[in-house]
XYZ file of C-alpha atoms in Angstrom:
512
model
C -72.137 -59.024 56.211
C -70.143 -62.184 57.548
C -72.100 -64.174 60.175
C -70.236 -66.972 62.314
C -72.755 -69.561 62.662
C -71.777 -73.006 65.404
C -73.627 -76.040 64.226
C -73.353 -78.865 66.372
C -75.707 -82.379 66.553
C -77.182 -83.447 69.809
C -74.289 -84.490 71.371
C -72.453 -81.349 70.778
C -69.848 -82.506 68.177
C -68.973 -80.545 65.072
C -71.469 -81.631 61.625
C -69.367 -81.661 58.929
C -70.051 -80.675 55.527
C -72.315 -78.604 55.062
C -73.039 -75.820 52.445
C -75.155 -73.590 51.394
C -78.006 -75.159 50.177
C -78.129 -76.495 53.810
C -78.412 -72.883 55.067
C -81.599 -70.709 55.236
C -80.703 -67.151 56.796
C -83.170 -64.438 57.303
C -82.354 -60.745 58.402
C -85.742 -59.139 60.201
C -87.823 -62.110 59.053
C -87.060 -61.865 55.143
C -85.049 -64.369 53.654
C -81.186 -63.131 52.307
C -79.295 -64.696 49.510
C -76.252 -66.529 50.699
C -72.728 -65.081 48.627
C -70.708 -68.065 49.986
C -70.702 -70.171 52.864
C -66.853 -70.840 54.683
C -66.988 -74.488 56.220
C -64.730 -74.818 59.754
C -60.793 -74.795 59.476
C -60.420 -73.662 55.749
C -59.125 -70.058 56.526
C -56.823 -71.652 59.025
C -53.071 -71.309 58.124
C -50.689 -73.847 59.336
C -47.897 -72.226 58.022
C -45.200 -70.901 59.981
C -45.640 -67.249 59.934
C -42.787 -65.799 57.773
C -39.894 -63.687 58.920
C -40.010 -60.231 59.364
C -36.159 -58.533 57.324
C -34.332 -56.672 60.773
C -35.772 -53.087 61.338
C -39.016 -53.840 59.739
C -42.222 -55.128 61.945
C -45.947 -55.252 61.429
C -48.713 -55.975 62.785
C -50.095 -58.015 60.373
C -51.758 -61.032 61.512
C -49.684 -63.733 58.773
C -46.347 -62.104 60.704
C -48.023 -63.084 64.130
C -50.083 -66.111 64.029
C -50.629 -69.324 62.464
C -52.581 -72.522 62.993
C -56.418 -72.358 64.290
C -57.916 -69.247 65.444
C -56.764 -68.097 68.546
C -58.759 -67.710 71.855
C -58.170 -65.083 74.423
C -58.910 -65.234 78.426
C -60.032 -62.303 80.048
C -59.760 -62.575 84.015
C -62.350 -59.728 85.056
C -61.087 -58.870 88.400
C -63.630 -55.274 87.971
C -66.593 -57.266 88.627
C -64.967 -60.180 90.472
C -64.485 -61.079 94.464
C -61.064 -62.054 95.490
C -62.062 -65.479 96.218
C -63.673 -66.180 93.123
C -60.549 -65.305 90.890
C -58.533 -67.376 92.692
C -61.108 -70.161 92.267
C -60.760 -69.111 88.554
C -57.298 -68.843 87.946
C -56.948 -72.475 89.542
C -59.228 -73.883 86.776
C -57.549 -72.141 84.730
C -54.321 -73.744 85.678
C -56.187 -77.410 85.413
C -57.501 -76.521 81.788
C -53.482 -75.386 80.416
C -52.292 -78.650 82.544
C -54.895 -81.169 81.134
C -56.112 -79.818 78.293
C -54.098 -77.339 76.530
C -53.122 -78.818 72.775
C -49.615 -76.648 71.999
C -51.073 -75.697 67.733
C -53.616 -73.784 70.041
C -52.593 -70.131 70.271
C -53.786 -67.743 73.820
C -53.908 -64.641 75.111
C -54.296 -63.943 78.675
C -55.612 -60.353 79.468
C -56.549 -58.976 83.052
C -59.091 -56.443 84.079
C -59.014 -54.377 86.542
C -59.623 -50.429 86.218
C -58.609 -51.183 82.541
C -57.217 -53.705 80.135
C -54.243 -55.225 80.583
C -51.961 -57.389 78.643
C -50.828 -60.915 80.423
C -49.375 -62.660 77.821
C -49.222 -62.406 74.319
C -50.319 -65.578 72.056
C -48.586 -68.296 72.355
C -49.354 -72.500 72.453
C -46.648 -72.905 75.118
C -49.144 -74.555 77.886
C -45.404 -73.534 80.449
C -45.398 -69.832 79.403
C -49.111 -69.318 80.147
C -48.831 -71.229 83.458
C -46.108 -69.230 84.441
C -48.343 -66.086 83.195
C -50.948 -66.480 85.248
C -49.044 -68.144 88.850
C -47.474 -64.579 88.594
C -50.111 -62.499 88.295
C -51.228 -60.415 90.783
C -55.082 -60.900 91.680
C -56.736 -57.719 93.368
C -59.362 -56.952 95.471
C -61.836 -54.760 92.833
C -61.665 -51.323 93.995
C -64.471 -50.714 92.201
C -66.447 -52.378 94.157
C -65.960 -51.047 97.549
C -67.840 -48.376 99.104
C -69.091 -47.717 102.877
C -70.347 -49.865 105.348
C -71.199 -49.666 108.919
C -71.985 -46.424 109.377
C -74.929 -46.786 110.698
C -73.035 -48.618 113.417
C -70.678 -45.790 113.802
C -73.470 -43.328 114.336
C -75.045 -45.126 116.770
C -71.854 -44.459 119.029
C -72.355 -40.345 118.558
C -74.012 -38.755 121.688
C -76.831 -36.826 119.348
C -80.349 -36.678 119.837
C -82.763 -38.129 118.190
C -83.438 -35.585 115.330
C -80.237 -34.900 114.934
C -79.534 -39.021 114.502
C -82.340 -39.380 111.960
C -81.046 -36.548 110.104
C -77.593 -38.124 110.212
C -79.161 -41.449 108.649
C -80.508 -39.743 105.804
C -77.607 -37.868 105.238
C -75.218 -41.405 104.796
C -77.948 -43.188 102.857
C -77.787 -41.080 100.502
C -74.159 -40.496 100.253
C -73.722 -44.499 100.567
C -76.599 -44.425 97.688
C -73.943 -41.572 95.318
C -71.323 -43.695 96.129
C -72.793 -47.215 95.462
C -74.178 -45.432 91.976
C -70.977 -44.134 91.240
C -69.063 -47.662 91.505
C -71.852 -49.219 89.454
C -71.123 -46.819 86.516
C -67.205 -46.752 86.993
C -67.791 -50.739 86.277
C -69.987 -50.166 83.533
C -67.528 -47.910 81.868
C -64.392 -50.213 82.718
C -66.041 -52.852 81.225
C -67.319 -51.291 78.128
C -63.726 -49.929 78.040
C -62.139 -53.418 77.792
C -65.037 -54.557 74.608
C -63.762 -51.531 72.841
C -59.700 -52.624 73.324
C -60.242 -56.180 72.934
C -61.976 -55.711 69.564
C -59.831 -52.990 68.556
C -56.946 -55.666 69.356
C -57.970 -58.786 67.914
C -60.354 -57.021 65.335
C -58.424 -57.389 62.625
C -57.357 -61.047 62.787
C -59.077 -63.772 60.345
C -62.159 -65.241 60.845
C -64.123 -65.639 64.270
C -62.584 -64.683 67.463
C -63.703 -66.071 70.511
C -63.304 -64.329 74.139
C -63.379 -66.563 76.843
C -64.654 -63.942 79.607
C -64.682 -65.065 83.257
C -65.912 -62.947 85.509
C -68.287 -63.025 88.943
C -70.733 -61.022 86.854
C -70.525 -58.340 84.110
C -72.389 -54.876 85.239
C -75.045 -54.096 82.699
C -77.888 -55.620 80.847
C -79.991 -55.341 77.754
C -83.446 -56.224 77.384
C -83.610 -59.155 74.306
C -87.291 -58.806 74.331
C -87.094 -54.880 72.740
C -83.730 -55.741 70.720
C -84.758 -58.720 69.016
C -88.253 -56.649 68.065
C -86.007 -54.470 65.612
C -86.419 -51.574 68.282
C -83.846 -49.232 68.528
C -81.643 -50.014 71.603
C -81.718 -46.238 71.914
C -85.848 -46.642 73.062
C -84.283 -49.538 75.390
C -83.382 -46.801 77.983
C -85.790 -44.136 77.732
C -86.378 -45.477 81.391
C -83.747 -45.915 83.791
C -81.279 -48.549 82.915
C -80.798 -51.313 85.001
C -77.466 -52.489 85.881
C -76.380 -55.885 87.736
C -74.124 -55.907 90.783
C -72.203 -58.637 91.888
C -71.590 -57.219 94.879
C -74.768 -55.834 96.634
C -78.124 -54.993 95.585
C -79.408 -53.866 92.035
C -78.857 -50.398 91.038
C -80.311 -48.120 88.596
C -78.278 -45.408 86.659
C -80.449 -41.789 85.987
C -82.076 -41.541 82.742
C -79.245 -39.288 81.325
C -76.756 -42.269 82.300
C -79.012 -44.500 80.920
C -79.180 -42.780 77.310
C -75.543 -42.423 77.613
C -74.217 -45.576 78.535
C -77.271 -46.777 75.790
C -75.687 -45.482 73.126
C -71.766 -46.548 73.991
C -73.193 -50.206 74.129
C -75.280 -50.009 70.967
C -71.866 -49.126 69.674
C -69.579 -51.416 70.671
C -72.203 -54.140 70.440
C -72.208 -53.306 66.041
C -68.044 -52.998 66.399
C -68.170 -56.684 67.587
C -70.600 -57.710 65.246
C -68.770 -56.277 62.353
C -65.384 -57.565 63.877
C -66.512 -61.420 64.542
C -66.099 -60.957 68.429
C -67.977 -63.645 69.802
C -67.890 -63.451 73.801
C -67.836 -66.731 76.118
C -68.626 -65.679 79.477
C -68.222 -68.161 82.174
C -69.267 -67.456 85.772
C -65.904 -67.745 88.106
C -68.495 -68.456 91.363
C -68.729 -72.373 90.163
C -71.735 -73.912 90.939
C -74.562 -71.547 93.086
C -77.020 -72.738 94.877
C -78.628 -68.996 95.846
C -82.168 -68.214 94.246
C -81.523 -64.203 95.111
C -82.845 -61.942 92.463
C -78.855 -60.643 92.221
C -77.508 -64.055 91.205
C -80.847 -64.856 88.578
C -79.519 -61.294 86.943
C -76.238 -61.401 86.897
C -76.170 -65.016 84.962
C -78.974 -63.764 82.734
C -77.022 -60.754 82.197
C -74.152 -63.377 80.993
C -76.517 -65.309 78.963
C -77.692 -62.335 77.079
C -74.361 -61.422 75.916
C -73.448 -64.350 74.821
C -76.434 -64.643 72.447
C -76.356 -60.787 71.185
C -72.160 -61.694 70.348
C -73.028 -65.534 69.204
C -70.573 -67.317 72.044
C -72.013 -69.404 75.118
C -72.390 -68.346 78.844
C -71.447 -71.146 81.406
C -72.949 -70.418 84.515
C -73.514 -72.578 87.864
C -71.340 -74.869 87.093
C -67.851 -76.152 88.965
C -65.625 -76.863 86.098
C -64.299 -73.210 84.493
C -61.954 -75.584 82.836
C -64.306 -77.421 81.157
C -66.051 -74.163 79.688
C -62.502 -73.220 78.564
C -62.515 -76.811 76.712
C -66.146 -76.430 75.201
C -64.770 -73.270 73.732
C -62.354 -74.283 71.681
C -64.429 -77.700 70.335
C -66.966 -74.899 68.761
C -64.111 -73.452 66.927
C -64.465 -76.498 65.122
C -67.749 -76.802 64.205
C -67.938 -72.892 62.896
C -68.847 -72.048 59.749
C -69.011 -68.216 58.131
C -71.743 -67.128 55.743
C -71.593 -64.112 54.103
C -74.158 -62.302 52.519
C -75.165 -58.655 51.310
C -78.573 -57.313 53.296
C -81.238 -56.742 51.041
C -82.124 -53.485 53.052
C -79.052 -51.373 52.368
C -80.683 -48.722 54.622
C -78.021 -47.916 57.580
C -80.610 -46.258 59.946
C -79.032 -47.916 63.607
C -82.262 -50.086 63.873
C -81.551 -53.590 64.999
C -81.978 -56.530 62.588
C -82.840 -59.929 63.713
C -81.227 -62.815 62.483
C -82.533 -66.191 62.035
C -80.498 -69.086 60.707
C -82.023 -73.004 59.757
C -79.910 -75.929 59.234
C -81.892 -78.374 56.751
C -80.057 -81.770 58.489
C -82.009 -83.746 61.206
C -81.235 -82.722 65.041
C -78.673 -79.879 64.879
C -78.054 -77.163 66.964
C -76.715 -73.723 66.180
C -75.708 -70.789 68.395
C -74.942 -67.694 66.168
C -75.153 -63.901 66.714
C -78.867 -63.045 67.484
C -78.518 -59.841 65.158
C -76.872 -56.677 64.707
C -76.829 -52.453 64.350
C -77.119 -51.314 61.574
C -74.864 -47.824 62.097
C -72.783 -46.554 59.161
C -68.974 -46.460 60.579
C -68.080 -42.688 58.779
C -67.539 -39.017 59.299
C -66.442 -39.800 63.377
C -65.992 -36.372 64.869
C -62.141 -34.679 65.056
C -62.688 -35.175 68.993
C -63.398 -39.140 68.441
C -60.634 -39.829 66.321
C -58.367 -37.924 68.833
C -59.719 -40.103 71.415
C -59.439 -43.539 69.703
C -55.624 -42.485 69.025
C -55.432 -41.796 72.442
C -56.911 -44.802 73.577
C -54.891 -46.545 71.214
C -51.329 -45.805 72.823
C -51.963 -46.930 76.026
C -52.781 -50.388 74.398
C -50.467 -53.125 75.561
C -50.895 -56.031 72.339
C -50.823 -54.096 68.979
C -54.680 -53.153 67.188
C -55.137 -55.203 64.086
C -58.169 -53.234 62.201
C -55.924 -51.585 60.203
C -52.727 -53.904 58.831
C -49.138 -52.829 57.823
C -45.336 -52.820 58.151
C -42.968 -50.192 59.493
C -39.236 -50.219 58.608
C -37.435 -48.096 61.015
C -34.279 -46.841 60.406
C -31.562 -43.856 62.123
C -31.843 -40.685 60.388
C -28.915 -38.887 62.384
C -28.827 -35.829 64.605
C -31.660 -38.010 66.992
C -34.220 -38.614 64.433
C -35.985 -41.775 63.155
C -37.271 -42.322 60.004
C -40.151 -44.351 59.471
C -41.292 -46.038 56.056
C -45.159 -47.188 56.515
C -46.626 -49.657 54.161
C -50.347 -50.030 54.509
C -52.471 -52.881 53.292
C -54.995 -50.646 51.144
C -58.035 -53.991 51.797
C -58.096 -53.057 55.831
C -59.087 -49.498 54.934
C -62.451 -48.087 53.560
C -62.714 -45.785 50.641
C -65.249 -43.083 49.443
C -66.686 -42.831 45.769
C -65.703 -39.663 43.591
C -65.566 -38.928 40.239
C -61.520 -39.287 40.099
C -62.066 -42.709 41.616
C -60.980 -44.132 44.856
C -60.910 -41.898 47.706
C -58.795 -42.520 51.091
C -58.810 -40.922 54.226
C -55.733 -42.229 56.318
C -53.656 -40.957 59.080
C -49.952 -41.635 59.605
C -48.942 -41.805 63.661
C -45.418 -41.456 65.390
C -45.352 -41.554 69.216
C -42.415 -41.629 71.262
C -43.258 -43.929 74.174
C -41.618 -43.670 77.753
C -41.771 -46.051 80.536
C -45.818 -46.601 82.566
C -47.479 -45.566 79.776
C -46.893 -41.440 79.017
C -46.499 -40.267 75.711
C -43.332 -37.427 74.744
C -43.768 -36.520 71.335
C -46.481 -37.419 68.526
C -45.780 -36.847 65.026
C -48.732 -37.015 62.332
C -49.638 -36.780 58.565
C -52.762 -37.368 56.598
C -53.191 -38.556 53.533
C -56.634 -37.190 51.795
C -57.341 -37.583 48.087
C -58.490 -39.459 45.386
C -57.392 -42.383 42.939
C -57.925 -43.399 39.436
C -59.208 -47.087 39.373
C -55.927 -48.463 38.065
C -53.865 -47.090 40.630
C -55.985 -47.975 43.532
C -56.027 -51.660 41.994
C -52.157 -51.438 42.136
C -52.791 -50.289 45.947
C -54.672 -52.970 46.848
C -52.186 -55.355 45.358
C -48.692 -53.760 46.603
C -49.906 -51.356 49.529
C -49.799 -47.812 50.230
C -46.345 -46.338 51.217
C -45.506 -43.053 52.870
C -42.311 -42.094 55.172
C -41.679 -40.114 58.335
C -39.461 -38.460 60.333
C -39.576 -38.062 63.717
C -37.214 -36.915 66.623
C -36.336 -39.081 69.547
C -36.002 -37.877 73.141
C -33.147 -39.484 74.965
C -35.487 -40.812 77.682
C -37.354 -42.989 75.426
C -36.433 -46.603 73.890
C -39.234 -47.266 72.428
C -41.952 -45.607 69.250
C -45.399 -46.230 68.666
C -46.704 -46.343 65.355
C -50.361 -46.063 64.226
C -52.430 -45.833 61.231
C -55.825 -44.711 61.399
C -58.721 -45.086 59.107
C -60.446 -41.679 59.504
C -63.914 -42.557 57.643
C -63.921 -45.490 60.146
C -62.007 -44.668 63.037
C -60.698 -47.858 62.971
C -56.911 -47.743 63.974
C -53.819 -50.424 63.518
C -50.844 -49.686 66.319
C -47.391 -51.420 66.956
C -44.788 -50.978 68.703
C -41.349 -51.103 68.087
C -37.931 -50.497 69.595
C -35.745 -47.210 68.320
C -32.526 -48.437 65.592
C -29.333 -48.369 66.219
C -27.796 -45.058 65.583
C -25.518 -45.078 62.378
């Protein structure tokens, strides 16, 4: 288990050197042996990334990034008002203008009815700029449902029955439609956790989302989760669901369990992945005491502590939250350790780290699932590959390269080589075991998908081979026609113990 841990002194600067022996970590109150402690900045690789031979691309992270860890933006514009993204994307502009340092690598991703890509990393403070001065902000559909009717009926020539019974009738279809937005916003929103870690999963170290947003649509209650409850027992009752844009809602109990168990989830994917989530407010500084704004910047709060980031609320400078950001990726340090309860029965377990050095402060992940990542169903795996396509910056949880090459008479061939240490394997008596599936897609203009192309490979290794695997890769070809209308394949290679998935993209060769 690999915990990301920011220790800062009173001040809020980075405190240097520190190791183990400084650490104390307990997991559900009992205390865990430390198996190494990473200080701040020593898995950061200055290095240029290297060059990529022509034909062959991967999306491994040493061909994609280098210097600190990068940071990506995510401008919610699902759970936003117009005027408050504009607000935000101006700070944004001041942070890149005043504050940007070029080794610094973002990633600008919109939200609307689903992720999108803005821009790629990159430290080029100009290319962001320009990213987000053309970027089209939109009024959130999700959030819009009717108003004034009562008005409106007032204007029919009915009697009074007949108006009362006309009253009822549009509260509750105002009440359908209100619930209806709430849980399109809670499933938009999940949506984007699930792409953002399947994205940026597989990249080094701790990787912090910087989340602004005018309030994201569902809660947890800390006081059940941090109690080792199961999150599951969390909505035996109605769930309860923040709205930045009217009154507080509450899903049905079969919503509840549902949504319940998507977020317990993607809450252990993060965990697991080192997401750490930085949501700041895009409303600036409130003055309102309503019930609506108290929830929707404790709802903020509470994600950052269950991810181990920081929620900046009520507060005018969105730039300067950007800034803090990026100072605590310099005062993070990793500890790993192996939990001395190996049981995997998707309880929570509290975490609780002490720093023995006078006046620090640490903000870490409050805790995490405990859910065993095998034996997905056929119909999951389907969907993650699904999923997977339509995403715009290539997933990282699984690494390798892909030479592509003509094969004549419209076909592609496609050589995969797979870093065996970004997949999982199962124990059997002839030694390693791999379950791994090999993806072609041909991929046409907004999105649709002609022709997919698959293999699996299924069996097991002796000890010395799979050693040589982990050291030189796993390598397996296809071949794949190409329709005409398409200039472009996606590639994929799926973990199917995990259903963790690693995608690229890449444009079709020349033809011989």
């Amino acid at each position: 288990m690999l915990l990301d841990a920011v220790i800062t002194d009173k001040n809020g600067n980075p405190v240097p050197r520190l190791t183990a022996k400084d650490f104390e970590l307990k997991e559900d109150g009992k205390v865990q042996k430390l198996a190494f402690v990473t200080p701040p900045g020593e898995r950061e690789n200055q290095a240029v990334p290297p060059t990529l031979p022509a034909g062959v691309y991967s999306n491994s992270p040493r061909y994609r990034l280098s210097g600190p860890a990068p940071i990506a933006i995510i401008l919610d514009s699902a759970n936003t008002t117009f005027k408050d993204q504009l607000y935000a994307r101006t700070e944004m502009l001041k942070y890149l203008k005043a504050q940007h340092s070029p080794e610094q690598r973002i990633a600008i991703f919109a939200l609307t009815d689903k992720l999108s890509l803005v821009q790629d990393f990159t430290g080029d403070a100009a290319t962001l700029q320009a990213a987000l001065e053309n970027l089209n902000l939109t009024v959130p559909e999700l959030s819009r449902t009717a108003s004034g009717g009562e008005a409106q009926l007032r204007d029919l020539r009915v009697n009074a029955q007949q108006y009362q019974a006309l009253v009822q009738a549009f509260g509750k279809f105002q009440r359908s439609q209100s619930q209806y937005s709430i849980a399109r916003r809670v499933e938009v929103t999940l949506d984007a956790m699930r792409r953002i870690t399947r994205m940026l999963g597989g990249l080094p170290g701790r990787k912090n989302i910087i989340w602004i947003s005018g309030g994201l649509p569902f809660t947890l209650d800390p006081d059940v989760a941090y109690n080792g409850t199961e999150l599951a027992e969390n909505f035996q009752t109605p769930m309860r669901v923040t709205s930045r844009f009217g009154a507080q809602e509450t899903l049905t109990s079969s919503q509840s369990s549902f949504y319940g168990e998507k977020i317990r989830e993607i809450a252990s994917q993060m965990a697991y992945a080192q997401v750490a989530i930085y949501p700041i407010d895009a409303r600036g500084l409130l003055i309102s005491t309503s019930q609506t704004d108290v929830d929707v910047q404790e709802t903020m709060r509470e994600i950052a502590r269950q991810t181990g980031g920081r929620a900046f609320v009520s507060r005018n400078e969105i730039d300067n939250g950007i800034a803090l950001t990026q100072r605590d990726r310099t005062a993070t340090y990793t500890l790993g350790y192996y939990p001395a309860n190996k049981k995997l029965d998707h309880k929570f377990r509290t975490i609780d780290v002490k720093v023995d050095h006078p006046g620090v402060e640490t903000t870490y992940r409050r805790g995490y699932f405990a859910v065993e990542d095998t034996h997905p169903s056929d119909e999951k795996l389907d969907q993650e590959l699904a999923q997977a396509w339509q995403d715009e910056a290539p997933d990282t949880l699984v690494a390798f390269e892909a030479q592509l090459s003509a094969a004549g008479s419209g076909k592609t061939r496609v050589d995969f080589l797979v870093d065996a240490n970004s997949l999982s394997t199962a124990g059997d008596a002839g030694g390693k075991k791999f379950d791994i599936g090999f993806y072609i897609a041909a991929l046409c203009p907004k999105g649709k998908v002609l022709l997919e192309k698959g293999t699996k490979l299924q069996r097991a290794f002796p000890t010395d081979v799979y050693n040589q695997m982990l050291q030189k890769g796993i390598h397996i070809h296809l071949e794949t026609d190409t329709p005409p209308s398409c200039q472009e394949l996606g590639l994929a290679v799926r973990d199917n113990r995990t259903a963790y998935i690693g995608t690229l993209r890449a444009p079709l060769p020349a033809k011989p």
